[in-house]
Amino acid sequence: MSILVSDCITYARQKGQTDSNGISDVAGLAWANSGLIDITREYIKRNIDASQIAESSATLSSTDNPPGRFAWPTDMFMLKTISINYTDTSPQNFKPCSKMEVSNIQGSSVDAIRLNQATIDPQFTNHGDTGEIFPTPLGTAIIKIFYYLAPTEYPLTSTAITYPQSLDYRVIGDKILESYYQSLENFPIADAWGAQAIKKINDSINILAPQSQQPIQPMPLQISGWQF
C-alpha cells in the first residue's frame, strides 16, 4: 500500500495534538515539500547515493561560444563527478576531472590553463549556471556528469511518498511538525522535532548505504599439537 503525503500530515497532526485548524492541508503540503528538500540535503551531506544519482552527457566543440562551457543539468541538486573524453566515444578514454578554483591559480592564468592543461588530467570549474572544462577542446569532446537528482516536490496531498522517504514517512511528518512549531515561533519545540528527524536519518544510514553481506566461511585452525 502506498504511503501518501496526507499520511505524513495525519501523523504530524496526531503527534502535535492538533487538527486541520493547526496544520491545514495547504500548509502541510508546503511543509512536507520543505522537509523533502531538507532530508535530501541531509542524505547528500552524508554521501548517501540513495538520494538518487542521475547521469547526463553533452558534446563540446571548439566552435561553441564560448568554447569549453557547458550547462549544468536543469534537474541537478548537487554535482557528484565529471569525466571527459577528448579522443573519441570509447569508455576507456574518459578521464575524471578535478575541481579547479580560478581564484587560486599559482604561477599561471586561466587562459594559460585553457590552452595548456593536459588532456590526461582535465579540470573543471563552476561559473554558476554553467561549468567549464580545461583544457578547452580543440575539436570535439564528450563530458559525462553524474549528479544528485533534485527531488520532485509533491504537487498534492494525495501524492505517493517515494524512495528513500518511503522507508520511513514519519521523517517527513517530523519535518512538518518542525515547520509547524516554527510558524508558532516556538523554536525550542521546533528544534526538538527537527532533531527527531535527524536521528531517524542517521539511524537509517546502514539501510540507505547497503553493503554486500557474504556468508561466513568456516576456517579450520592452522595448528598442531606442538602449540600446546
C-alpha positions as a printed NumPy array, in Angstrom:
array([[  0.   ,   0.   ,   0.   ],
       [  1.356,   3.401,  -0.976],
       [  2.054,   5.988,   1.689],
       [  0.708,   9.406,   0.751],
       [  1.632,  12.936,   1.775],
       [ -1.709,  13.017,   3.596],
       [ -0.452,  10.179,   5.819],
       [  2.524,  12.339,   6.815],
       [  0.178,  15.223,   7.615],
       [ -2.087,  12.951,   9.671],
       [  0.934,  11.683,  11.608],
       [  2.054,  15.278,  12.278],
       [ -1.41 ,  16.258,  13.496],
       [ -1.549,  13.28 ,  15.86 ],
       [  1.942,  13.885,  17.271],
       [  1.345,  17.621,  17.567],
       [ -2.095,  17.093,  19.128],
       [ -3.7  ,  19.392,  16.597],
       [ -6.048,  19.149,  13.628],
       [ -6.616,  20.787,  10.249],
       [ -7.053,  24.127,  12.008],
       [ -3.444,  23.88 ,  13.18 ],
       [ -1.916,  22.014,  10.229],
       [ -4.086,  22.549,   7.186],
       [ -3.678,  20.512,   4.029],
       [ -2.218,  23.553,   2.246],
       [  0.321,  24.252,   4.98 ],
       [  1.048,  20.559,   5.483],
       [  1.823,  20.123,   1.78 ],
       [  4.147,  23.143,   1.758],
       [  5.937,  21.935,   4.906],
       [  6.22 ,  18.399,   3.521],
       [  7.989,  19.796,   0.456],
       [ 10.281,  21.865,   2.649],
       [ 11.07 ,  18.706,   4.6  ],
       [ 11.691,  16.767,   1.39 ],
       [ 14.378,  19.246,   0.342],
       [ 15.944,  19.275,   3.817],
       [ 16.04 ,  15.473,   4.012],
       [ 17.589,  15.182,   0.545],
       [ 20.245,  17.69 ,   1.586],
       [ 20.987,  15.677,   4.729],
       [ 21.4  ,  12.476,   2.694],
       [ 23.831,  14.199,   0.336],
       [ 25.848,  15.606,   3.256],
       [ 26.271,  12.009,   4.413],
       [ 27.269,  10.791,   0.915],
       [ 24.134,   8.658,   0.663],
       [ 23.554,   7.847,  -3.001],
       [ 20.016,   6.722,  -2.176],
       [ 19.049,  10.362,  -2.593],
       [ 19.2  ,   9.294,  -6.275],
       [ 22.02 ,   9.659,  -8.796],
       [ 21.435,  10.707, -12.396],
       [ 23.739,  10.839, -15.419],
       [ 23.908,  13.374, -18.233],
       [ 26.213,  13.759, -21.215],
       [ 26.995,  16.574, -23.644],
       [ 29.227,  17.139, -26.651],
       [ 31.529,  20.159, -26.529],
       [ 33.116,  21.756, -29.57 ],
       [ 35.806,  24.335, -30.24 ],
       [ 33.147,  26.204, -32.228],
       [ 30.932,  26.693, -29.164],
       [ 30.617,  30.245, -27.889],
       [ 32.334,  30.345, -25.523],
       [ 34.216,  27.065, -26.13 ],
       [ 34.648,  24.661, -23.227],
       [ 31.481,  25.859, -21.489],
       [ 28.513,  23.606, -20.751],
       [ 25.202,  23.969, -18.942],
       [ 24.539,  22.041, -15.771],
       [ 21.545,  19.658, -15.915],
       [ 18.37 ,  21.504, -15.026],
       [ 17.374,  18.776, -12.541],
       [ 20.74 ,  18.731, -10.749],
       [ 20.682,  19.194,  -6.972],
       [ 24.434,  18.746,  -6.461],
       [ 27.333,  17.586,  -8.607],
       [ 28.91 ,  14.207,  -7.851],
       [ 31.603,  13.836, -10.506],
       [ 32.544,  14.75 , -14.09 ],
       [ 34.564,  12.846, -16.687],
       [ 35.562,  13.861, -20.207],
       [ 36.727,  12.151, -23.383],
       [ 38.827,  14.324, -25.698],
       [ 39.589,  11.458, -28.098],
       [ 36.516,   9.53 , -29.181],
       [ 33.492,   7.812, -27.625],
       [ 35.368,   4.841, -26.129],
       [ 34.58 ,   4.273, -22.435],
       [ 38.251,   3.71 , -21.578],
       [ 39.197,   7.19 , -22.826],
       [ 37.043,   9.092, -20.325],
       [ 39.194,  10.835, -17.726],
       [ 37.919,  12.063, -14.339],
       [ 38.015,  15.831, -13.885],
       [ 39.344,  17.55 , -10.785],
       [ 37.973,  20.835,  -9.454],
       [ 39.926,  24.   , -10.182],
       [ 39.418,  27.251,  -8.293],
       [ 40.029,  30.156, -10.665],
       [ 40.881,  32.467,  -7.737],
       [ 43.658,  30.165,  -6.545],
       [ 45.895,  29.607,  -9.576],
       [ 49.582,  29.511,  -8.696],
       [ 52.053,  30.818, -11.272],
       [ 49.662,  30.625, -14.203],
       [ 46.438,  32.08 , -15.558],
       [ 43.023,  30.837, -16.617],
       [ 43.842,  31.48 , -20.274],
       [ 47.089,  29.504, -19.975],
       [ 45.263,  26.569, -18.359],
       [ 42.613,  26.669, -21.073],
       [ 45.375,  26.171, -23.619],
       [ 47.971,  24.055, -21.817],
       [ 46.202,  21.797, -19.308],
       [ 46.96 ,  18.15 , -20.131],
       [ 44.011,  16.203, -21.549],
       [ 45.03 ,  13.226, -19.391],
       [ 44.495,  15.397, -16.291],
       [ 41.443,  17.553, -17.111],
       [ 39.958,  20.076, -14.714],
       [ 36.681,  21.953, -14.431],
       [ 35.313,  24.996, -12.686],
       [ 31.85 ,  26.227, -11.826],
       [ 30.547,  29.503, -13.235],
       [ 27.126,  29.3  , -11.59 ],
       [ 24.596,  28.021, -14.1  ],
       [ 27.411,  26.747, -16.357],
       [ 30.693,  24.9  , -15.964],
       [ 33.934,  24.985, -17.916],
       [ 36.375,  22.241, -18.882],
       [ 40.149,  22.658, -19.064],
       [ 41.82 ,  22.351, -21.499],
       [ 39.411,  23.894, -23.983],
       [ 38.613,  21.287, -26.667],
       [ 40.489,  21.832, -29.926],
       [ 37.893,  19.732, -31.748],
       [ 35.041,  17.919, -30.023],
       [ 34.855,  16.328, -26.608],
       [ 32.214,  14.437, -24.652],
       [ 31.538,  15.073, -20.975],
       [ 29.598,  12.861, -18.594],
       [ 28.099,  14.389, -15.491],
       [ 26.984,  12.291, -12.53 ],
       [ 24.891,  14.251, -10.079],
       [ 22.435,  14.087,  -7.218],
       [ 18.968,  14.456,  -8.661],
       [ 16.81 ,  17.307,  -7.403],
       [ 13.741,  15.838,  -5.701],
       [ 10.367,  16.299,  -7.357],
       [  8.162,  18.226,  -4.979],
       [  4.78 ,  16.803,  -4.03 ],
       [  2.013,  18.521,  -6.025],
       [ -0.904,  17.155,  -3.964],
       [ -1.582,  15.654,  -0.553],
       [ -2.677,  12.522,  -2.453],
       [  0.82 ,  12.136,  -3.962],
       [  2.66 ,   8.958,  -3.007],
       [  5.852,   9.17 ,  -0.965],
       [  8.693,   7.63 ,  -2.986],
       [ 12.021,   6.04 ,  -2.088],
       [ 14.001,   6.725,   0.028],
       [ 11.491,   8.768,   2.07 ],
       [  9.055,   5.857,   1.791],
       [ 11.308,   3.797,   4.067],
       [ 10.049,   5.908,   6.972],
       [  7.474,   8.511,   6.023],
       [  7.386,   9.722,   9.616],
       [ 10.583,  11.677,   8.955],
       [  8.517,  13.877,   6.642],
       [  5.943,  14.13 ,   9.436],
       [  8.621,  15.251,  11.886],
       [  9.739,  17.927,   9.419],
       [  6.128,  19.098,   9.08 ],
       [  5.965,  19.438,  12.858],
       [  9.253,  21.341,  12.866],
       [  7.834,  23.871,  10.402],
       [  4.504,  23.992,  12.267],
       [  6.142,  24.99 ,  15.543],
       [  8.386,  27.446,  13.722],
       [  5.206,  29.103,  12.425],
       [  4.073,  29.405,  16.048],
       [  7.51 ,  30.86 ,  16.943],
       [  8.007,  28.008,  19.388],
       [ 11.567,  27.352,  18.334],
       [ 12.662,  25.006,  21.162],
       [  9.864,  22.554,  20.274],
       [ 10.581,  23.044,  16.557],
       [ 14.244,  22.2  ,  17.146],
       [ 13.233,  19.093,  19.105],
       [ 11.181,  17.765,  16.164],
       [ 13.975,  18.646,  13.774],
       [ 16.359,  16.638,  15.964],
       [ 13.96 ,  13.679,  15.819],
       [ 14.103,  13.801,  12.022],
       [ 17.912,  13.948,  12.035],
       [ 18.103,  10.986,  14.427],
       [ 15.931,   8.879,  12.133],
       [ 18.04 ,   9.888,   9.134],
       [ 21.239,   8.921,  10.961],
       [ 19.743,   5.633,  12.119],
       [ 18.782,   4.725,   8.541],
       [ 22.257,   5.185,   7.037],
       [ 23.051,   1.456,   7.146],
       [ 19.836,   0.791,   5.213],
       [ 20.328,   3.555,   2.66 ],
       [ 24.008,   2.746,   2.09 ],
       [ 23.844,  -1.057,   1.912],
       [ 26.948,  -3.146,   1.745],
       [ 27.095,  -6.638,   0.342],
       [ 26.874,  -9.264,   3.045],
       [ 28.559, -12.596,   2.445],
       [ 28.079, -15.826,   4.403],
       [ 30.742, -16.561,   6.968],
       [ 33.116, -19.224,   5.722],
       [ 34.33 , -21.568,   8.479],
       [ 38.113, -21.852,   8.511],
       [ 39.956, -24.662,  10.315],
       [ 42.567, -23.707,  12.883],
       [ 46.039, -23.978,  11.404],
       [ 47.657, -25.524,  14.486],
       [ 49.138, -28.839,  15.54 ],
       [ 49.741, -30.484,  18.827],
       [ 53.071, -28.716,  19.249],
       [ 51.268, -25.455,  20.142],
       [ 50.018, -26.973,  23.413]])
